[in-house]
PDB file of C-alpha atoms in Angstrom:
ATOM      1  CA  MET A   1       0.501  -0.430  17.527  1.00  0.00           C
ATOM      2  CA  SER A   2      -1.692  -0.013  14.382  1.00  0.00           C
ATOM      3  CA  TYR A   3      -4.649  -1.126  13.414  1.00  0.00           C
ATOM      4  CA  THR A   4      -4.475  -2.466   9.847  1.00  0.00           C
ATOM      5  CA  ILE A   5      -7.317  -2.384   7.203  1.00  0.00           C
ATOM      6  CA  ALA A   6      -6.665  -3.780   4.016  1.00  0.00           C
ATOM      7  CA  MET A   7      -8.957  -4.429   1.001  1.00  0.00           C
ATOM      8  CA  ALA A   8      -8.987  -7.155  -1.522  1.00  0.00           C
ATOM      9  CA  GLY A   9      -9.903  -8.337  -4.256  1.00  0.00           C
ATOM     10  CA  LYS A  10     -10.904  -7.557  -8.417  1.00  0.00           C
ATOM     11  CA  GLY A  11     -10.104  -4.318 -10.371  1.00  0.00           C
ATOM     12  CA  GLY A  12     -13.636  -1.658 -10.509  1.00  0.00           C
ATOM     13  CA  THR A  13     -14.983  -3.180  -7.768  1.00  0.00           C
ATOM     14  CA  GLY A  14     -14.684  -0.268  -5.644  1.00  0.00           C
ATOM     15  CA  LYS A  15     -11.094  -0.590  -3.941  1.00  0.00           C
ATOM     16  CA  SER A  16      -9.772   2.559  -4.144  1.00  0.00           C
ATOM     17  CA  THR A  17     -12.973   4.374  -3.044  1.00  0.00           C
ATOM     18  CA  THR A  18     -13.504   1.939  -0.305  1.00  0.00           C
ATOM     19  CA  ALA A  19     -10.162   2.438   0.841  1.00  0.00           C
ATOM     20  CA  THR A  20     -11.119   6.385   0.226  1.00  0.00           C
ATOM     21  CA  LEU A  21     -14.187   6.838   2.621  1.00  0.00           C
ATOM     22  CA  ILE A  22     -12.418   4.475   4.913  1.00  0.00           C
ATOM     23  CA  ILE A  23      -9.481   6.681   5.247  1.00  0.00           C
ATOM     24  CA  ARG A  24     -11.951  10.238   5.685  1.00  0.00           C
ATOM     25  CA  TYR A  25     -13.757   8.533   8.802  1.00  0.00           C
ATOM     26  CA  ILE A  26     -10.605   7.668  10.338  1.00  0.00           C
ATOM     27  CA  THR A  27      -9.511  11.283  10.189  1.00  0.00           C
ATOM     28  CA  GLN A  28     -12.578  13.426   9.907  1.00  0.00           C
ATOM     29  CA  GLU A  29     -14.523  11.201  12.789  1.00  0.00           C
ATOM     30  CA  LEU A  30     -11.727   9.694  15.122  1.00  0.00           C
ATOM     31  CA  GLY A  31      -9.317  11.556  14.483  1.00  0.00           C
ATOM     32  CA  LYS A  32      -6.915   9.801  14.308  1.00  0.00           C
ATOM     33  CA  ALA A  33      -3.875   9.330  11.996  1.00  0.00           C
ATOM     34  CA  VAL A  34      -3.489   7.171   8.768  1.00  0.00           C
ATOM     35  CA  LEU A  35      -0.678   5.848   6.894  1.00  0.00           C
ATOM     36  CA  ALA A  36      -3.139   6.119   3.557  1.00  0.00           C
ATOM     37  CA  VAL A  37      -0.325   3.148   1.995  1.00  0.00           C
ATOM     38  CA  ASP A  38      -1.540   3.013  -2.094  1.00  0.00           C
ATOM     39  CA  ALA A  39      -0.099  -0.670  -2.827  1.00  0.00           C
ATOM     40  CA  ASP A  40      -2.212  -0.864  -6.225  1.00  0.00           C
ATOM     41  CA  PRO A  41       0.304  -0.487  -9.518  1.00  0.00           C
ATOM     42  CA  ASN A  42      -2.216   1.851 -11.217  1.00  0.00           C
ATOM     43  CA  SER A  43      -1.697   4.455  -8.289  1.00  0.00           C
ATOM     44  CA  SER A  44      -5.552   6.245  -7.315  1.00  0.00           C
ATOM     45  CA  LEU A  45      -5.930   6.552  -4.157  1.00  0.00           C
ATOM     46  CA  GLY A  46      -3.485   9.431  -4.314  1.00  0.00           C
ATOM     47  CA  ILE A  47      -6.580  11.387  -6.517  1.00  0.00           C
ATOM     48  CA  SER A  48      -9.420   9.927  -4.968  1.00  0.00           C
ATOM     49  CA  LEU A  49      -7.613  11.863  -1.355  1.00  0.00           C
ATOM     50  CA  GLY A  50      -7.424  14.465  -3.648  1.00  0.00           C
ATOM     51  CA  VAL A  51      -3.061  14.527  -3.239  1.00  0.00           C
ATOM     52  CA  ASP A  52       0.119  15.013  -5.421  1.00  0.00           C
ATOM     53  CA  VAL A  53       2.736  12.407  -5.268  1.00  0.00           C
ATOM     54  CA  LYS A  54       5.679  13.025  -5.802  1.00  0.00           C
ATOM     55  CA  GLY A  55       7.060   9.633  -5.360  1.00  0.00           C
ATOM     56  CA  THR A  56       7.093   6.314  -5.508  1.00  0.00           C
ATOM     57  CA  ILE A  57       8.131   3.096  -3.914  1.00  0.00           C
ATOM     58  CA  ALA A  58       9.410   1.906  -7.638  1.00  0.00           C
ATOM     59  CA  ASP A  59      11.024   5.056  -7.970  1.00  0.00           C
ATOM     60  CA  ILE A  60      13.523   4.294  -5.058  1.00  0.00           C
ATOM     61  CA  ARG A  61      13.370   0.800  -6.525  1.00  0.00           C
ATOM     62  CA  ASP A  62      14.515   1.637  -9.335  1.00  0.00           C
ATOM     63  CA  ASP A  63      17.231   4.262  -8.539  1.00  0.00           C
ATOM     64  CA  VAL A  64      18.489   1.921  -6.611  1.00  0.00           C
ATOM     65  CA  VAL A  65      18.245  -1.420  -8.523  1.00  0.00           C
ATOM     66  CA  GLU A  66      20.058   0.636 -11.600  1.00  0.00           C
ATOM     67  CA  LYS A  67      23.230   2.136  -9.873  1.00  0.00           C
ATOM     68  CA  ARG A  68      20.903   6.008 -10.740  1.00  0.00           C
ATOM     69  CA  VAL A  69      22.404   6.914  -7.637  1.00  0.00           C
ATOM     70  CA  ASP A  70      24.687   7.116  -4.950  1.00  0.00           C
ATOM     71  CA  ILE A  71      24.429   5.813  -1.331  1.00  0.00           C
ATOM     72  CA  PRO A  72      25.858   7.457   1.153  1.00  0.00           C
ATOM     73  CA  ALA A  73      29.288   5.581   2.323  1.00  0.00           C
ATOM     74  CA  SER A  74      28.179   5.608   5.758  1.00  0.00           C
ATOM     75  CA  MET A  75      24.734   4.029   4.809  1.00  0.00           C
ATOM     76  CA  SER A  76      23.532   1.085   3.951  1.00  0.00           C
ATOM     77  CA  LYS A  77      21.186   0.345   1.013  1.00  0.00           C
ATOM     78  CA  GLU A  78      18.544  -1.018   3.766  1.00  0.00           C
ATOM     79  CA  ARG A  79      18.979   2.429   5.734  1.00  0.00           C
ATOM     80  CA  TYR A  80      19.265   4.495   2.265  1.00  0.00           C
ATOM     81  CA  ILE A  81      15.388   2.951   0.663  1.00  0.00           C
ATOM     82  CA  GLU A  82      14.233   3.983   4.366  1.00  0.00           C
ATOM     83  CA  TYR A  83      15.735   7.843   3.638  1.00  0.00           C
ATOM     84  CA  CYS A  84      14.041   7.448   0.687  1.00  0.00           C
ATOM     85  CA  ILE A  85      10.380   6.227   1.582  1.00  0.00           C
ATOM     86  CA  GLU A  86       9.941   8.830   4.044  1.00  0.00           C
ATOM     87  CA  ASP A  87      11.146  11.281   1.417  1.00  0.00           C
ATOM     88  CA  CYS A  88       8.157  10.071  -1.224  1.00  0.00           C
ATOM     89  CA  ILE A  89       5.696  10.261   1.281  1.00  0.00           C
ATOM     90  CA  VAL A  90       3.021  12.786   1.148  1.00  0.00           C
ATOM     91  CA  GLU A  91       2.097  14.038   4.455  1.00  0.00           C
ATOM     92  CA  GLU A  92      -1.362  15.539   5.520  1.00  0.00           C
ATOM     93  CA  ASN A  93      -2.661  17.280   7.745  1.00  0.00           C
ATOM     94  CA  LYS A  94      -4.080  13.595   9.004  1.00  0.00           C
ATOM     95  CA  PHE A  95      -2.776  11.334   6.199  1.00  0.00           C
ATOM     96  CA  ASP A  96       0.246  10.418   5.564  1.00  0.00           C
ATOM     97  CA  LEU A  97       0.351   8.988   2.055  1.00  0.00           C
ATOM     98  CA  LEU A  98       2.672   5.976   0.524  1.00  0.00           C
ATOM     99  CA  THR A  99       2.966   5.203  -2.916  1.00  0.00           C
ATOM    100  CA  MET A 100       4.122   1.910  -4.124  1.00  0.00           C
ATOM    101  CA  GLY A 101       3.882   3.334  -8.410  1.00  0.00           C
ATOM    102  CA  ARG A 102       4.498   1.292 -11.493  1.00  0.00           C
ATOM    103  CA  PRO A 103       5.317  -2.821 -11.951  1.00  0.00           C
ATOM    104  CA  GLU A 104       8.423  -3.082 -13.662  1.00  0.00           C
ATOM    105  CA  GLY A 105       7.578  -4.994 -16.439  1.00  0.00           C
ATOM    106  CA  PRO A 106       7.858  -7.699 -17.151  1.00  0.00           C
ATOM    107  CA  LYS A 107      10.574  -8.518 -13.825  1.00  0.00           C
ATOM    108  CA  CYS A 108       8.892  -9.560 -10.486  1.00  0.00           C
ATOM    109  CA  TYR A 109       7.337  -7.400  -8.069  1.00  0.00           C
ATOM    110  CA  CYS A 110       8.822  -9.178  -5.670  1.00  0.00           C
ATOM    111  CA  TYR A 111      11.041  -6.680  -4.843  1.00  0.00           C
ATOM    112  CA  ALA A 112       9.042  -3.546  -4.668  1.00  0.00           C
ATOM    113  CA  ASN A 113       7.130  -5.466  -1.945  1.00  0.00           C
ATOM    114  CA  ASN A 114       9.665  -6.636  -0.237  1.00  0.00           C
ATOM    115  CA  ILE A 115      10.429  -2.821   0.590  1.00  0.00           C
ATOM    116  CA  LEU A 116       6.580  -1.691   0.975  1.00  0.00           C
ATOM    117  CA  ARG A 117       6.400  -5.257   4.046  1.00  0.00           C
ATOM    118  CA  LYS A 118       9.745  -4.297   5.692  1.00  0.00           C
ATOM    119  CA  TYR A 119       9.207   0.004   5.720  1.00  0.00           C
ATOM    120  CA  LEU A 120       4.596  -1.283   7.232  1.00  0.00           C
ATOM    121  CA  ASP A 121       7.023  -3.102   9.559  1.00  0.00           C
ATOM    122  CA  LYS A 122       8.960  -0.216  11.398  1.00  0.00           C
ATOM    123  CA  ALA A 123       5.428   2.114  11.044  1.00  0.00           C
ATOM    124  CA  GLU A 124       3.540   0.683  12.188  1.00  0.00           C
ATOM    125  CA  GLN A 125       5.502   1.655  15.371  1.00  0.00           C
ATOM    126  CA  SER A 126       3.854   5.317  14.821  1.00  0.00           C
ATOM    127  CA  TYR A 127       0.633   5.439  13.385  1.00  0.00           C
ATOM    128  CA  PRO A 128      -2.575   4.632  14.745  1.00  0.00           C
ATOM    129  CA  PHE A 129      -3.628   3.562  11.456  1.00  0.00           C
ATOM    130  CA  ILE A 130      -3.156   1.509   8.104  1.00  0.00           C
ATOM    131  CA  VAL A 131      -4.923   1.659   5.541  1.00  0.00           C
ATOM    132  CA  ILE A 132      -3.743  -0.256   2.534  1.00  0.00           C
ATOM    133  CA  ASP A 133      -5.282   0.036  -0.510  1.00  0.00           C
ATOM    134  CA  THR A 134      -4.046  -3.259  -2.802  1.00  0.00           C
ATOM    135  CA  GLU A 135      -3.790  -3.955  -6.360  1.00  0.00           C
ATOM    136  CA  ALA A 136      -6.396  -6.256  -8.662  1.00  0.00           C
ATOM    137  CA  GLY A 137      -6.358  -9.884  -7.578  1.00  0.00           C
ATOM    138  CA  MET A 138      -4.774 -11.256  -5.127  1.00  0.00           C
ATOM    139  CA  GLU A 139      -1.777 -12.197  -5.687  1.00  0.00           C
ATOM    140  CA  HIS A 140      -0.704  -9.853  -2.453  1.00  0.00           C
ATOM    141  CA  LEU A 141      -2.040 -12.334  -0.338  1.00  0.00           C
ATOM    142  CA  SER A 142      -0.559 -15.304  -1.824  1.00  0.00           C
ATOM    143  CA  ARG A 143       2.676 -12.979  -1.218  1.00  0.00           C
ATOM    144  CA  ARG A 144       2.178 -11.801   2.362  1.00  0.00           C
ATOM    145  CA  THR A 145       2.023  -8.294   1.024  1.00  0.00           C
ATOM    146  CA  THR A 146      -0.776  -7.994   3.869  1.00  0.00           C
ATOM    147  CA  ASN A 147       0.763  -9.272   6.319  1.00  0.00           C
ATOM    148  CA  ASP A 148      -0.629  -8.617   9.910  1.00  0.00           C
ATOM    149  CA  VAL A 149      -3.633  -7.349   8.443  1.00  0.00           C
ATOM    150  CA  ASP A 150      -6.476  -6.739  11.246  1.00  0.00           C
ATOM    151  CA  LEU A 151      -9.315  -6.413   8.977  1.00  0.00           C
ATOM    152  CA  LEU A 152      -9.927  -7.009   5.135  1.00  0.00           C
ATOM    153  CA  ILE A 153     -11.921  -5.997   3.263  1.00  0.00           C
ATOM    154  CA  ILE A 154     -13.070  -7.576   0.101  1.00  0.00           C
ATOM    155  CA  ALA A 155     -14.748  -6.739  -2.058  1.00  0.00           C
ATOM    156  CA  PHE A 156     -16.527  -7.726  -5.074  1.00  0.00           C
ATOM    157  CA  GLU A 157     -19.416  -7.532  -7.910  1.00  0.00           C
ATOM    158  CA  SER A 158     -22.806  -8.451  -6.695  1.00  0.00           C
ATOM    159  CA  THR A 159     -22.380 -11.166  -9.210  1.00  0.00           C
ATOM    160  CA  ILE A 160     -21.885 -15.636  -9.125  1.00  0.00           C
ATOM    161  CA  ILE A 161     -17.892 -14.215 -10.791  1.00  0.00           C
ATOM    162  CA  GLY A 162     -17.340 -11.885  -7.463  1.00  0.00           C
ATOM    163  CA  VAL A 163     -19.551 -14.365  -5.404  1.00  0.00           C
ATOM    164  CA  ARG A 164     -16.711 -16.886  -6.782  1.00  0.00           C
ATOM    165  CA  THR A 165     -13.578 -15.136  -6.318  1.00  0.00           C
ATOM    166  CA  ALA A 166     -14.552 -13.289  -2.778  1.00  0.00           C
ATOM    167  CA  LYS A 167     -14.550 -17.292  -2.255  1.00  0.00           C
ATOM    168  CA  ARG A 168     -10.685 -18.012  -3.220  1.00  0.00           C
ATOM    169  CA  ILE A 169      -9.602 -14.571  -2.081  1.00  0.00           C
ATOM    170  CA  THR A 170     -11.798 -16.002   1.683  1.00  0.00           C
ATOM    171  CA  GLU A 171     -10.148 -19.329   0.817  1.00  0.00           C
ATOM    172  CA  LEU A 172      -6.926 -18.029   0.510  1.00  0.00           C
ATOM    173  CA  ILE A 173      -6.154 -15.805   3.876  1.00  0.00           C
ATOM    174  CA  GLU A 174      -7.077 -19.259   5.733  1.00  0.00           C
TER     175      GLU A 174
END
């Protein structure tokens, strides 16, 4: 089982920077492998880690939903999606990066979140650590994208509004 760490908080509070530093610490100081998950539609974790993203869950979702791909007859849709996810993971020396990608526009982001949640449930068996850089705000908490998190780090500004937001996040997860 993985030890899962996730970030939460408003935009611009340092979630991606904190996730990057944690990933670097785990890989360099502890010598352990990490699945880094960029669940922020702005997708900045790859840049912070110095890697190029080659594909996203949003790309897979678009291809499957809009039927731009022919799913092999020997594969279920779920297995095909899992295969595509494995293909779009960026593999580095001590960490792998999975990127959620852009939002669906005016439609719901639920399908991409469900794909991510199912994949993370399986990935727990393969990585000692999973670090999730979530999107800004609290919606991912209410959607339960970050299920089974062992440590939730709440990033916030040292302002009254920032403290209130951190308090709301704490109340939401309790």
